[in-house]
Short mmCIF file of C-alpha atoms in Angstrom, two decimals:
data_model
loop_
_atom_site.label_atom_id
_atom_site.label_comp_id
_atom_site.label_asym_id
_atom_site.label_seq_id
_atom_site.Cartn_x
_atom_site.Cartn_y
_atom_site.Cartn_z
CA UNK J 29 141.69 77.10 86.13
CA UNK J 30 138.85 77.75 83.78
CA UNK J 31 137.02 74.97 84.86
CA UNK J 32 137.25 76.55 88.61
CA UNK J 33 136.30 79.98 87.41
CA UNK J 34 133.46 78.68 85.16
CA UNK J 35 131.80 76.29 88.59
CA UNK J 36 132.18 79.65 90.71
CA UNK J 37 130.56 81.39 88.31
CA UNK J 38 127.50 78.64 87.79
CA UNK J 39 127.33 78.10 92.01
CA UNK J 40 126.76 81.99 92.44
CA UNK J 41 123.89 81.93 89.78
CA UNK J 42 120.98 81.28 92.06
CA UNK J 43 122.23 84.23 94.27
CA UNK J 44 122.72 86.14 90.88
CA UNK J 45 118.92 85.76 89.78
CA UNK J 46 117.20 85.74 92.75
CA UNK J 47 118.72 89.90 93.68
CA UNK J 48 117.75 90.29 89.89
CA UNK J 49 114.39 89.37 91.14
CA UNK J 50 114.08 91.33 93.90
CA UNK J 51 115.49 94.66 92.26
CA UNK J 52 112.90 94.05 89.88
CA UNK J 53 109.92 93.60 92.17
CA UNK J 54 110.77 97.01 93.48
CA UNK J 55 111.25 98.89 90.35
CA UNK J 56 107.72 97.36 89.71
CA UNK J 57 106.07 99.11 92.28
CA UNK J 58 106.90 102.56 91.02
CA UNK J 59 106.25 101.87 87.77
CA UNK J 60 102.66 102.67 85.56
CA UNK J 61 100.22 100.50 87.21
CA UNK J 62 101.15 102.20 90.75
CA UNK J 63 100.61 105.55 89.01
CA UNK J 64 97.17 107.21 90.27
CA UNK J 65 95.68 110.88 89.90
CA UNK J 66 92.97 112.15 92.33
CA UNK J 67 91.60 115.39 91.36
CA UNK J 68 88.62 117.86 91.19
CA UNK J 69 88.36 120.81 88.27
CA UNK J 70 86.37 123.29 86.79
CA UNK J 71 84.44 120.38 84.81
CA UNK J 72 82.70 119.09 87.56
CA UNK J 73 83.04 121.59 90.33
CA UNK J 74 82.33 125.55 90.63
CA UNK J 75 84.63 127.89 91.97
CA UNK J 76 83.44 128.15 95.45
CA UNK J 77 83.05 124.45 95.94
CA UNK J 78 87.24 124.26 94.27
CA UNK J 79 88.03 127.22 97.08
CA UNK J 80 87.89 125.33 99.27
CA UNK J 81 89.92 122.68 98.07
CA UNK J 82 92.71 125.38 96.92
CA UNK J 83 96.35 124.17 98.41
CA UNK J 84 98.71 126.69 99.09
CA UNK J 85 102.51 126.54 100.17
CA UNK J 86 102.12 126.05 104.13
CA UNK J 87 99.32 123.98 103.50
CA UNK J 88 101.53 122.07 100.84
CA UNK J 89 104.20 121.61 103.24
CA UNK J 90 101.69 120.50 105.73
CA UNK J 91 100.82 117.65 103.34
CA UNK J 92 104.19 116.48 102.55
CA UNK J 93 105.53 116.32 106.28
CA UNK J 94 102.71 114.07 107.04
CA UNK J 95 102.50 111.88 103.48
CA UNK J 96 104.73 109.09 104.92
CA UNK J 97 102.15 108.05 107.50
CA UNK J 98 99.22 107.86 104.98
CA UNK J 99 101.77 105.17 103.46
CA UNK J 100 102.49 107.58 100.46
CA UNK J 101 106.67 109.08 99.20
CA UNK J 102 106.09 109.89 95.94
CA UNK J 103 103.77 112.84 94.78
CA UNK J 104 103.37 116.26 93.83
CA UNK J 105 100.40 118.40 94.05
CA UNK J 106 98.94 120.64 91.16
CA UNK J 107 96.63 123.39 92.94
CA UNK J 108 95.29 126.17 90.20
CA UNK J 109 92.78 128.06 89.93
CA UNK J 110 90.99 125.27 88.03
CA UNK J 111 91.84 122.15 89.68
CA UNK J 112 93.05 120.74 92.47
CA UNK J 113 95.22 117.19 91.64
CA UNK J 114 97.29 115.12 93.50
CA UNK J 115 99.85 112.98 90.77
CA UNK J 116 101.78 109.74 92.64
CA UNK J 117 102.23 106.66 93.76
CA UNK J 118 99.80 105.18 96.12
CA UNK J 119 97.57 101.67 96.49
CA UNK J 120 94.26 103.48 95.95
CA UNK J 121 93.17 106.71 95.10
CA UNK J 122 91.47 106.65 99.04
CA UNK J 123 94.87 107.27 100.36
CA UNK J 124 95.49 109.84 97.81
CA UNK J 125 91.85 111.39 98.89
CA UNK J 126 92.29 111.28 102.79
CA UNK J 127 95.91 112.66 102.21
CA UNK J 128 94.91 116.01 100.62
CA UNK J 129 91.97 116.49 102.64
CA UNK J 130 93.90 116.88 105.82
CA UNK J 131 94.55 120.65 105.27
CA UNK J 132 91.76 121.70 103.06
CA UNK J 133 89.05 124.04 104.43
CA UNK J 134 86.47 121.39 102.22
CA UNK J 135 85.66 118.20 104.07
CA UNK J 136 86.18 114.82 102.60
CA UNK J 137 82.95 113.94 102.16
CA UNK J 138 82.37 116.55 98.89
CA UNK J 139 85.52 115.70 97.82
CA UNK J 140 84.85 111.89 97.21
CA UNK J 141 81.85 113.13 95.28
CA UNK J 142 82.86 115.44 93.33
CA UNK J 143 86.83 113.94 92.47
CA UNK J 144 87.68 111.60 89.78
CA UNK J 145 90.21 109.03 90.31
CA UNK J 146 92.72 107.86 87.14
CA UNK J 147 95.02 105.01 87.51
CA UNK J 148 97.71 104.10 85.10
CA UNK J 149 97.87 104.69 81.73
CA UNK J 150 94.93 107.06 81.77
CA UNK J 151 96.58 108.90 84.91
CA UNK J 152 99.31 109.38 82.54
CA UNK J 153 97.59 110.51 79.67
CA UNK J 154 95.58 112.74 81.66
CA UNK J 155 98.89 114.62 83.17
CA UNK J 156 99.92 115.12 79.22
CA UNK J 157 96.70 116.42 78.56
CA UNK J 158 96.80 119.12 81.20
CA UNK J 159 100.47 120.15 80.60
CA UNK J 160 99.32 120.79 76.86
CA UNK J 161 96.57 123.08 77.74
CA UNK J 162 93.86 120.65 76.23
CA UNK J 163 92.00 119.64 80.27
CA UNK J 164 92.69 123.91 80.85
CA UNK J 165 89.55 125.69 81.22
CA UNK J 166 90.52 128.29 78.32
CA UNK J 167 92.18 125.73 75.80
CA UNK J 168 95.83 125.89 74.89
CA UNK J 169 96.31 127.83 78.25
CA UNK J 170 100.16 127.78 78.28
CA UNK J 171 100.07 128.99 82.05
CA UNK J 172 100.27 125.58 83.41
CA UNK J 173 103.55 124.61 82.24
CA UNK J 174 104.50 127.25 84.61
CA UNK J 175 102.49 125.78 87.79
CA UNK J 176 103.25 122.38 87.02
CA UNK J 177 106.98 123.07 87.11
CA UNK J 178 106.26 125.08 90.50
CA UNK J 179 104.35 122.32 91.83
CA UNK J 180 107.29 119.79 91.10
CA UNK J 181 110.31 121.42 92.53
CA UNK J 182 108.57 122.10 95.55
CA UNK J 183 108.39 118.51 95.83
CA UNK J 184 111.34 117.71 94.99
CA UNK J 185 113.27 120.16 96.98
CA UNK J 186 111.63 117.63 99.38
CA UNK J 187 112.23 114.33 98.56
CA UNK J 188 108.94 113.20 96.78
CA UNK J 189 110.01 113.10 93.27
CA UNK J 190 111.68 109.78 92.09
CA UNK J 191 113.75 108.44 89.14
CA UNK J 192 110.32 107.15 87.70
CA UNK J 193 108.43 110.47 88.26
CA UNK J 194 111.46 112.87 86.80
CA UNK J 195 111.53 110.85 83.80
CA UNK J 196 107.64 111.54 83.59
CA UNK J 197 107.76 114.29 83.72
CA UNK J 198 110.38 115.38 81.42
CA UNK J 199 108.34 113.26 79.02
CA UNK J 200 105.73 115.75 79.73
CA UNK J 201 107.05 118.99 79.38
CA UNK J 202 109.24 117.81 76.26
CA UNK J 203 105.29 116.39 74.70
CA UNK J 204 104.18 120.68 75.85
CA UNK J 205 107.39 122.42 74.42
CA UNK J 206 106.70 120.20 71.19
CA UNK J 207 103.12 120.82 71.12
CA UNK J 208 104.01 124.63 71.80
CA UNK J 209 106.25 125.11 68.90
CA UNK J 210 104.67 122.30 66.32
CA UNK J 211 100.85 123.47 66.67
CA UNK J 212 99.14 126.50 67.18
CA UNK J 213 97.43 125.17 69.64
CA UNK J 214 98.68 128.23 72.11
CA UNK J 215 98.00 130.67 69.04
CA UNK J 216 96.88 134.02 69.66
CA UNK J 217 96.37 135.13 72.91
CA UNK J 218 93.93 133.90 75.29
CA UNK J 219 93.84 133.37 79.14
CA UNK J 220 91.83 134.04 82.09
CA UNK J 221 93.49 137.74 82.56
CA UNK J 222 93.03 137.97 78.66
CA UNK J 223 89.54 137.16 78.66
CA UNK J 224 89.09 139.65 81.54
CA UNK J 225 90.21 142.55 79.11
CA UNK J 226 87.48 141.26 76.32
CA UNK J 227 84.65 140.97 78.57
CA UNK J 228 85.59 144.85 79.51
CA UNK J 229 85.75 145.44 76.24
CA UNK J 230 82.70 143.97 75.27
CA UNK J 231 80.34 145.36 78.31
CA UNK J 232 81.87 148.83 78.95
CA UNK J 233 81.78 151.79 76.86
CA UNK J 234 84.39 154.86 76.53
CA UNK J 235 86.75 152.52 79.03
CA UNK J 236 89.49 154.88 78.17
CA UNK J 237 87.37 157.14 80.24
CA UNK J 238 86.88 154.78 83.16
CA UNK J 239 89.05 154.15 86.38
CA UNK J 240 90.46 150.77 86.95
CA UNK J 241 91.51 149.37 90.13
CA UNK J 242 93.75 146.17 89.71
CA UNK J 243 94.20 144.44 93.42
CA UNK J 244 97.40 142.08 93.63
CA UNK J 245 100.34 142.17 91.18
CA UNK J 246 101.20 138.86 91.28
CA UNK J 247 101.73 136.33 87.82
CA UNK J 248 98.22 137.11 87.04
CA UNK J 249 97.90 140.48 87.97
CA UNK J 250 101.34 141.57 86.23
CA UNK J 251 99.58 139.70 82.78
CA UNK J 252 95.96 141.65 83.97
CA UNK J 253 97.28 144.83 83.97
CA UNK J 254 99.67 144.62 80.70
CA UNK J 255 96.74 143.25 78.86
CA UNK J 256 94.48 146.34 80.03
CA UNK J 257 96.95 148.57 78.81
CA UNK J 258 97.94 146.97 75.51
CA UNK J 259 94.83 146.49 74.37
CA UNK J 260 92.51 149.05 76.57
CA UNK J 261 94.94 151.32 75.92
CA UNK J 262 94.27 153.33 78.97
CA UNK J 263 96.72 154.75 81.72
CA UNK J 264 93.81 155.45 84.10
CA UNK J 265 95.04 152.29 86.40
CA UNK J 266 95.40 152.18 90.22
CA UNK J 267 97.86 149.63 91.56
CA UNK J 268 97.38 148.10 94.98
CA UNK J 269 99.47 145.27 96.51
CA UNK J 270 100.12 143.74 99.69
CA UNK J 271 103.35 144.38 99.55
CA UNK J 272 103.71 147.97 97.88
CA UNK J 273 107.09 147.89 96.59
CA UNK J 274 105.71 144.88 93.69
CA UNK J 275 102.91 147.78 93.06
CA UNK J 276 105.46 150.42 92.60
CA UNK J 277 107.77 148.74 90.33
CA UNK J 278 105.40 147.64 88.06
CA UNK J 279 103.86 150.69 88.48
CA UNK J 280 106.64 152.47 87.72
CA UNK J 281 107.46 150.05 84.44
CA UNK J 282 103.80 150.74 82.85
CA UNK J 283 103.37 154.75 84.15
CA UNK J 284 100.22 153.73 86.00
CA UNK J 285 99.44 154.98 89.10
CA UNK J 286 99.92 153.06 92.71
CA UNK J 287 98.27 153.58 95.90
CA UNK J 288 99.42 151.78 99.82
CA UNK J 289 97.17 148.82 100.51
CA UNK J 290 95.98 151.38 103.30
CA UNK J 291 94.06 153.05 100.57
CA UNK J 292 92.27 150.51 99.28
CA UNK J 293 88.45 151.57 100.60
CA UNK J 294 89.09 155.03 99.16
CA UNK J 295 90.47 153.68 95.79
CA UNK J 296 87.70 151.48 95.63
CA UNK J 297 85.18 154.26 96.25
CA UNK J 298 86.49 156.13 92.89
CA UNK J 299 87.09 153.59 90.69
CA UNK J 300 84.67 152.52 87.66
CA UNK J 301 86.23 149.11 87.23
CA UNK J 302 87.76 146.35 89.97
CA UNK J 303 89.94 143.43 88.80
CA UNK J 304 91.17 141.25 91.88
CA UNK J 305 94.13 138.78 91.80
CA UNK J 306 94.87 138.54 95.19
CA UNK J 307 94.57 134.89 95.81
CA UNK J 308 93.78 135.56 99.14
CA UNK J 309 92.29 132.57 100.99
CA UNK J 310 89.48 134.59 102.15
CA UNK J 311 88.05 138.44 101.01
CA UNK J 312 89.91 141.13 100.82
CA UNK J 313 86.63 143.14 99.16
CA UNK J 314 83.45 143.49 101.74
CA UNK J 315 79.89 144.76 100.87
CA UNK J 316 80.88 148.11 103.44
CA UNK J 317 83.33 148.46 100.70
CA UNK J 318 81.11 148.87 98.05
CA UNK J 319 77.85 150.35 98.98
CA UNK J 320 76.53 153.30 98.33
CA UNK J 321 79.79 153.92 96.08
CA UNK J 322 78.23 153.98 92.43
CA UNK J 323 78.05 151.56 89.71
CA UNK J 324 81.06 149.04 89.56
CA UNK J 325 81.76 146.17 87.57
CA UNK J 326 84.16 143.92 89.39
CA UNK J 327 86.53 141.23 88.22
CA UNK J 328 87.49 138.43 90.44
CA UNK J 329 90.27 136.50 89.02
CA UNK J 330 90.84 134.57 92.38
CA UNK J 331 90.30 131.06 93.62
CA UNK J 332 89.21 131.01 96.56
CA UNK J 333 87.09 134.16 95.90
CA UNK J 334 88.42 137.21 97.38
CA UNK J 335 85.42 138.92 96.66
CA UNK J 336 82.46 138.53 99.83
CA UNK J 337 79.76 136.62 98.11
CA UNK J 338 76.88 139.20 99.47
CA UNK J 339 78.69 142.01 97.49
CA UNK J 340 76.79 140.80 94.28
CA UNK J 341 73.48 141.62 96.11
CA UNK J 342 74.47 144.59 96.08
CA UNK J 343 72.37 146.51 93.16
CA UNK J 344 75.20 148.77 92.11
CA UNK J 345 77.34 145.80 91.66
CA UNK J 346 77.91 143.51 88.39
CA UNK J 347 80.68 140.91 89.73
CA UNK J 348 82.19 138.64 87.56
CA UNK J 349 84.22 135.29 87.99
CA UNK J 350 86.73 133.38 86.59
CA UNK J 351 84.16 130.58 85.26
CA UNK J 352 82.34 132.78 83.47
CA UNK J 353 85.51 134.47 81.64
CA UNK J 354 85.75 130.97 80.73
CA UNK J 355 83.19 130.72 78.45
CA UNK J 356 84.10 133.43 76.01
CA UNK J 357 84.50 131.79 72.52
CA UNK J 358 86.36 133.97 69.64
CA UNK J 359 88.20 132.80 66.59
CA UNK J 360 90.90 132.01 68.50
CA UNK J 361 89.56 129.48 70.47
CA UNK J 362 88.54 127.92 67.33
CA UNK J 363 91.88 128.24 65.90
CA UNK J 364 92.86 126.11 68.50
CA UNK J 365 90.08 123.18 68.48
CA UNK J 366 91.91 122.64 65.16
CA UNK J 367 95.05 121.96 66.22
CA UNK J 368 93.73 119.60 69.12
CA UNK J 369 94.05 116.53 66.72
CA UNK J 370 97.89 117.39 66.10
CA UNK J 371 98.61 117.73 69.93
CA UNK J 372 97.14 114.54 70.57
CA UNK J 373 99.39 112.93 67.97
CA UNK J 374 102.39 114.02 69.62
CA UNK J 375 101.29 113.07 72.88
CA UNK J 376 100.54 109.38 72.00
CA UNK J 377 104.41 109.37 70.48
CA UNK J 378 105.94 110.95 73.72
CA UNK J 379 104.20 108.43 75.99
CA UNK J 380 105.18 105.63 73.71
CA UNK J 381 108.79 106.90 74.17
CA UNK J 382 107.93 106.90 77.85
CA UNK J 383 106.57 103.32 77.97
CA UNK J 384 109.12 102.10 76.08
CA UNK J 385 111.36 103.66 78.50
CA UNK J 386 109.58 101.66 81.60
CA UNK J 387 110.14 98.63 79.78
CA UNK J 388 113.86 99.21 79.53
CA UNK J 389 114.12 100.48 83.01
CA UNK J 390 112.05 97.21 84.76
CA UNK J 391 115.36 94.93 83.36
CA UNK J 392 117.72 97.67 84.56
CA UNK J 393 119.00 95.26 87.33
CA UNK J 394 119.53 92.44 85.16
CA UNK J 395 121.79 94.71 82.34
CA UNK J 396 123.66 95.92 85.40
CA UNK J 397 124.55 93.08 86.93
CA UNK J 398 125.66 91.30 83.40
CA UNK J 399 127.69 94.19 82.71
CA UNK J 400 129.77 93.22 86.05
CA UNK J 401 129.82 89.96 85.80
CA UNK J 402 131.57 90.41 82.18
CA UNK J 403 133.40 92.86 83.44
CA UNK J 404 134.76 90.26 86.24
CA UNK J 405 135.14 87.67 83.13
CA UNK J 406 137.05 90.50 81.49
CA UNK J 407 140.08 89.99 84.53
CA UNK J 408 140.73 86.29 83.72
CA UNK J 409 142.84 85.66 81.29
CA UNK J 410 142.03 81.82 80.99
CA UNK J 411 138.38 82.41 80.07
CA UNK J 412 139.29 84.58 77.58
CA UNK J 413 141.89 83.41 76.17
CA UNK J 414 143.92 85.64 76.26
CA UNK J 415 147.86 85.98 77.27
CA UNK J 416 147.19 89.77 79.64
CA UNK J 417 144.38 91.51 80.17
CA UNK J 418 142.69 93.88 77.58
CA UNK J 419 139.83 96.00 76.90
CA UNK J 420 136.64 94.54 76.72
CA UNK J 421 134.60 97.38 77.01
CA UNK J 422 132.77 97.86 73.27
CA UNK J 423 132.62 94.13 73.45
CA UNK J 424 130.68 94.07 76.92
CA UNK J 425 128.44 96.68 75.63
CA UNK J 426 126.91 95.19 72.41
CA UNK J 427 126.46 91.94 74.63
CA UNK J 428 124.16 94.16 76.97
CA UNK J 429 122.63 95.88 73.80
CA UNK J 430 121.51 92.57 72.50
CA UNK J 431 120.03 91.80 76.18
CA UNK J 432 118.54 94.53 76.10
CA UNK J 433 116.52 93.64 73.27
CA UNK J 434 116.10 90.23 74.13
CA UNK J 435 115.15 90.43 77.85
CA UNK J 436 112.23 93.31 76.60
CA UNK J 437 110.76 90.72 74.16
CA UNK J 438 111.41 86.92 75.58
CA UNK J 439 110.82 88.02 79.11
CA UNK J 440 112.90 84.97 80.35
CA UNK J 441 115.29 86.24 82.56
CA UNK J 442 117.77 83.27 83.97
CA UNK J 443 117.88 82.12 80.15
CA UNK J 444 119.41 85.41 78.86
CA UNK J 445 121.55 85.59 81.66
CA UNK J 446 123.30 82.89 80.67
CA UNK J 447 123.08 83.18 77.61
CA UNK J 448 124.98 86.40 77.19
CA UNK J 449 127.52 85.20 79.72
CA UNK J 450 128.20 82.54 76.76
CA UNK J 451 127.86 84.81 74.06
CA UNK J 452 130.49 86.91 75.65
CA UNK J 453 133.01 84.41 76.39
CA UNK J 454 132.35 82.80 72.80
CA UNK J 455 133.10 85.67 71.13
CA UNK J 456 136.31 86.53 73.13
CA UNK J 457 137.66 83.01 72.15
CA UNK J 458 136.68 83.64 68.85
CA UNK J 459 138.55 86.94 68.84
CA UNK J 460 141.88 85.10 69.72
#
């Protein structure tokens, strides 16, 4: 009877290793050499020219319904207002290019000069680097955690996040909560609606005295307008939303004033100072707005810019952007150039975790189809044996343990196969 069992078991071996094979091959294909990221940022690429490359959520959508047809299943796409990436699977970064380009106001053509294309490991180093804040614009930005998250479980929610891409990216926001809480990389506080209170600070005297007008009350407004009154200490705010109830409430929470979106041309007219986070994908501010209605400085915080760009002709005007917010430098900043050195350390040991990981899972198939075929072994009595059938299942597992190890470093997959089929059955006749 064992002899039987043993030449069934030898006869289906072929079958065995060549469905090993195959689940292989396909783990292969989503695995770090398929990995691409296609982007443009504030490195390379002003505001204006990234407005029109901004994605929002109907254009999003837009992308993912049609993805499958450009040949690509697995992606998500980062849109801030800083860059514009696309992280995934795909053969070349063209497809990744000609993909996000269908809904974008920008054509193709600026995009392919302007993008940069990162395949593999240094796709996946880049993606740790922007989760920690070290590719932001105002370094140690903690922001994009938040938009990277977004970005994810909205594609997700439909289908284009995979076993390899989850476990990314868990690597990746474990390597920013470490980097959060080990470093002071994040120290202090700096951002781009932080920065907009210093350059007031720094350009306008007696501000307590001055009106402020703060259009849109979204993430970035809400952090705008607690900012101005923490550290402008001023209640002389106007809050103006698109939808007024989000003014009033957070009106409401900060005793600042609110006015109906209705009111915006006359609450322009009086105020001193005009921060816009709208995120509007075109103005919401017009030169008729603003001329002939005194000095202003104004604020734009928004990508595209919701500000008309023949406003700043306008003599009375001083209009400021989000790249030049970027470029204030204070001891903070500098605080965190130290700690860049430390973050990098502890991404290098998260996506060592991560390729060790992808070495485990590109075996997977073979561990899980030893582990059944012991666990058939584990039924006959003969093989083992044994007088009845018993438990086998700590047994079974440091077998696959020791595969594990084995297949990862000799690489010779029929070999090991057998061989812990023997090891198995050697030790369970040893047992008896």
């Amino acid at each position: 009877m064992t002899s039987r069992v043993m030449v069934s078991f030898v006869c289906t071996l072929p079958l065995h290793l060549e469905m090993l094979q195959q689940g292989m091959n396909t783990i292969d294909k989503k695995n770090i050499s398929g990995f691409w990221v296609v982007g443009i940022n504030y490195k390379k690429t002003d505001a204006s020219i990234r407005g029109q490359f901004a994605i929002n959520n109907e254009q999003y959508e837009s992308i993912l319904s049609v993805a499958p047809s450009f040949g690509l299943n697995e992606f998500f796409i980062l849109s801030t207002c800083n860059r514009t990436e696309i992280y995934g699977f795909a053969d070349t970064a063209d497809q990744m290019m000609e993909l996000i380009c269908t809904e974008t106001e920008g054509e193709i053509e600026v995009f392919e000069q302007l993008a940069y294309a990162k395949n593999g490991m240094d796709a996946i180093w880049h993606l740790f680097q922007v989760s920690a804040g070290l590719d932001s614009q105002i370094l140690g930005d903690y922001e994009i955690v938040g938009q990277i998250k977004t970005a994810v479980k909205f594609a997700k929610a439909r289908g284009f996040i995979g076993a390899f891409m989850e476990r990314l990216l868990n690597s990746v926001l474990q390597s920013s909560k470490a980097i959060k809480t080990q470093t002071q990389l994040s120290g202090g506080t700096v951002s781009v609606a932080f920065a907009a209170v210093q350059y007031i600070k720094e350009h306008v005297q007696q501000v307590k005295d001055k009106e402020i007008l703060l259009l849109g009350t979204g993430k970035i407004g809400r952090n705008t307008c607690k900012n101005l009154v923490d550290y402008l200490h001023t209640k002389h705010i106007t809050l103006i939303n698109r939808t007024e109830e989000k003014a009033e409430t957070l009106a409401q929470e900060l005793k600042l004033k609110h006015a109906p979106l209705e009111d915006l041309s006359a609450s322009l007219k009086k105020a001193d100072i005009v921060l816009v986070a709208t995120n509007a994908n075109e103005p919401v501010i017009f030169r008729e707005h603003l001329e002939g209605n005194g000095d202003k400085l104004i604020i734009d915080l928004s990508i595209p810019y919701n500000v008309s760009s023949d406003a700043q002709e306008l003599s009375n005007i001083k209009l400021v952007n989000v790249d030049e917010l970027s470029r204030i430098k204070d001891e903070t900043l500098q605080k965190r150039e130290a700690e860049v050195p430390k973050a990098n350390d502890i991404i290098t040991e998260h996506i060592q975790e991560f390729v060790d990981w992808c070495k485990t899972r590109k075996y997977a198939p073979v561990l899980k189809a030893v582990k059944h075929k012991l666990n058939e072994l584990c039924q006959h009595q003969v093989i083992l044996m044994s007088p009845k059938y018993c438990d086998c299942k700590d047994e079974i597992q440091k077998v696959i343990n020791t595969l594990a190890v084995k297949v990862r470093s000799e690489n010779n997959i029929g070999c090991q196969y057998i061989g812990a089929i023997n090891e198995f059955i050697g030790t369970r006749a040893g047992n008896e």
